[in-house]
Amino acid sequence: MNHKTILVVLFLYISNVFSAIIVNDTWIQTPDPDNAPLARQGHVTVVNPINNTMILFGGQNSGKAYNTISKLDLVSDQWMKFVNVTGMPPAVRYSHTAITSYRNRMVVFGGRNSTRFYNDVAVYDMLTDKWVSVVVTGTPPTPRAGHTAVVDRLGLKMYIYGGIDKSNNYLSDLHVLDLPTFTWSQLVNSTGVKATERAYHASIITPLGIHISFGGYNGKALGDVVCYNIGLNKWFRCSPSQTTLPDARYMHSAVVSPLQKMVIFGGKNTAGTPLSDVWNYDFNTYQWSSVVTGGYSIDARYSHSAVADVFGSMLIFGGVSSDGSESNDFGLYNLASTVLRSSNDGAVLVVILSLVGTLLIILCAAMDYMKEQNDAEKEALRAKAKAAEPKLFSKIIPKIPLGPKAERFFNEIKTSLDPMKEPP
């Protein structure tokens, strides 16, 4: 197989792989992993981008809360059998939050267990698998659970919004923790339409610094979208005026896709029914679009966790399934296809791939043509040298009978004078 054939086959293979990713909105079926942690709900997961792992912390199973760490290898989709965690872990909890900071640390805030609500900050170094102590200053948010935490794109600031306190008061305050100094401050004196109190909602932050929250619960399931411009310290309503909208829900999840859309999954609706639908929310147009997913189906659930991994997928873990049981399975969803299905981006990428493939084929053809021309020139030169050989050697080699050694000697000279001979 020559180089042209190899490159064409490689291109066709890559095209097939990309087509599977780009064209279809799919759940990707993975083999059941070994060493799966205990089924749970109300836990958190974050991604360690340095070694491509997902860290799982806390949650509850059958009413019992945990403070253990588990680690999933995102390359092999297998849970690690043993994680040697050192340091002092925080108290057992669920309905807490966690983000990945600029120092590749998991920063945990708040949550609750059967006896109390928390407003502490715990830090886990994902490189050394160690809980580290930090000194936190400023006025922290009041103890709460069911809030959200998001981090800016530089990993320098963590924003805490909403939640519910021990007196069952739903909250609407917004706080920021400066991660280099671990200093709290509350974002007050904001302008615009203030967001309503809520818990068990989902939030993301855009690259332009817009804090977006969807849904939640404050005595009833919510279906609105509220936005906060961090730079302007201003709240604004960003719920679209369209007829096709996701159901009001709570205990769902949201991640940011590679092409900058908020992708939500699952949760509970107003009737308390677990959901399994996927929706996109466009940052630029403030419009929702429903996604018709392909691949195998994942069970409806709520109180699960979701992260966007470094490979452009959304990874769902655990939660409460449609039959009411707590789960320890995970689903892998193709985020790239999710955002391409409802726009022209997919067609653009397909065209780009086609152009790249065409250029590869043209390049291969040009290389073959140059090789053929080079071979023809070499053959012509070899023929010319062969035609001149009798005259050349009639002057060098004496016309007398030669012994075997002398004949071998002059044959070596003849070979070394070959103009087409490759240098040693």
PDB file of C-alpha atoms in Angstrom, residues 16-17 34 118 131 145 149 156 180 193 223 263 278 293 296 309 314 330 341 345 371 379 389 409:
ATOM      1  CA  ASN A  16     -16.598   8.412   9.445  1.00  0.00           C
ATOM      2  CA  VAL A  17     -15.664   9.105  13.068  1.00  0.00           C
ATOM      3  CA  ASP A  34     -15.830  -1.903  37.341  1.00  0.00           C
ATOM      4  CA  TYR A 118     -23.300  24.243  56.185  1.00  0.00           C
ATOM      5  CA  TRP A 131      -7.784  17.783  51.507  1.00  0.00           C
ATOM      6  CA  ALA A 145     -28.317  23.641  50.450  1.00  0.00           C
ATOM      7  CA  ALA A 149     -21.937  27.393  42.232  1.00  0.00           C
ATOM      8  CA  LEU A 156     -10.500  32.839  39.862  1.00  0.00           C
ATOM      9  CA  PRO A 180      -6.659  33.339  45.116  1.00  0.00           C
ATOM     10  CA  VAL A 193     -35.249  42.911  37.656  1.00  0.00           C
ATOM     11  CA  GLY A 223     -39.457  27.309  34.276  1.00  0.00           C
ATOM     12  CA  VAL A 263     -27.469  22.181  27.754  1.00  0.00           C
ATOM     13  CA  VAL A 278     -32.358  17.449  26.592  1.00  0.00           C
ATOM     14  CA  THR A 293     -31.498  12.486  20.801  1.00  0.00           C
ATOM     15  CA  TYR A 296     -29.465   4.233  23.326  1.00  0.00           C
ATOM     16  CA  ASP A 309     -15.457  16.704  29.994  1.00  0.00           C
ATOM     17  CA  MET A 314     -21.586  15.617  28.966  1.00  0.00           C
ATOM     18  CA  PHE A 330     -23.393   7.080  34.155  1.00  0.00           C
ATOM     19  CA  ARG A 341     -28.194  19.755  15.127  1.00  0.00           C
ATOM     20  CA  ASP A 345     -22.479  24.696  12.315  1.00  0.00           C
ATOM     21  CA  LYS A 371       7.707  10.800  -7.984  1.00  0.00           C
ATOM     22  CA  GLU A 379      15.800   6.256 -15.985  1.00  0.00           C
ATOM     23  CA  GLU A 389      29.857   3.183 -20.862  1.00  0.00           C
ATOM     24  CA  PHE A 409      38.668  -4.842  -9.269  1.00  0.00           C
TER      25      PHE A 409
END
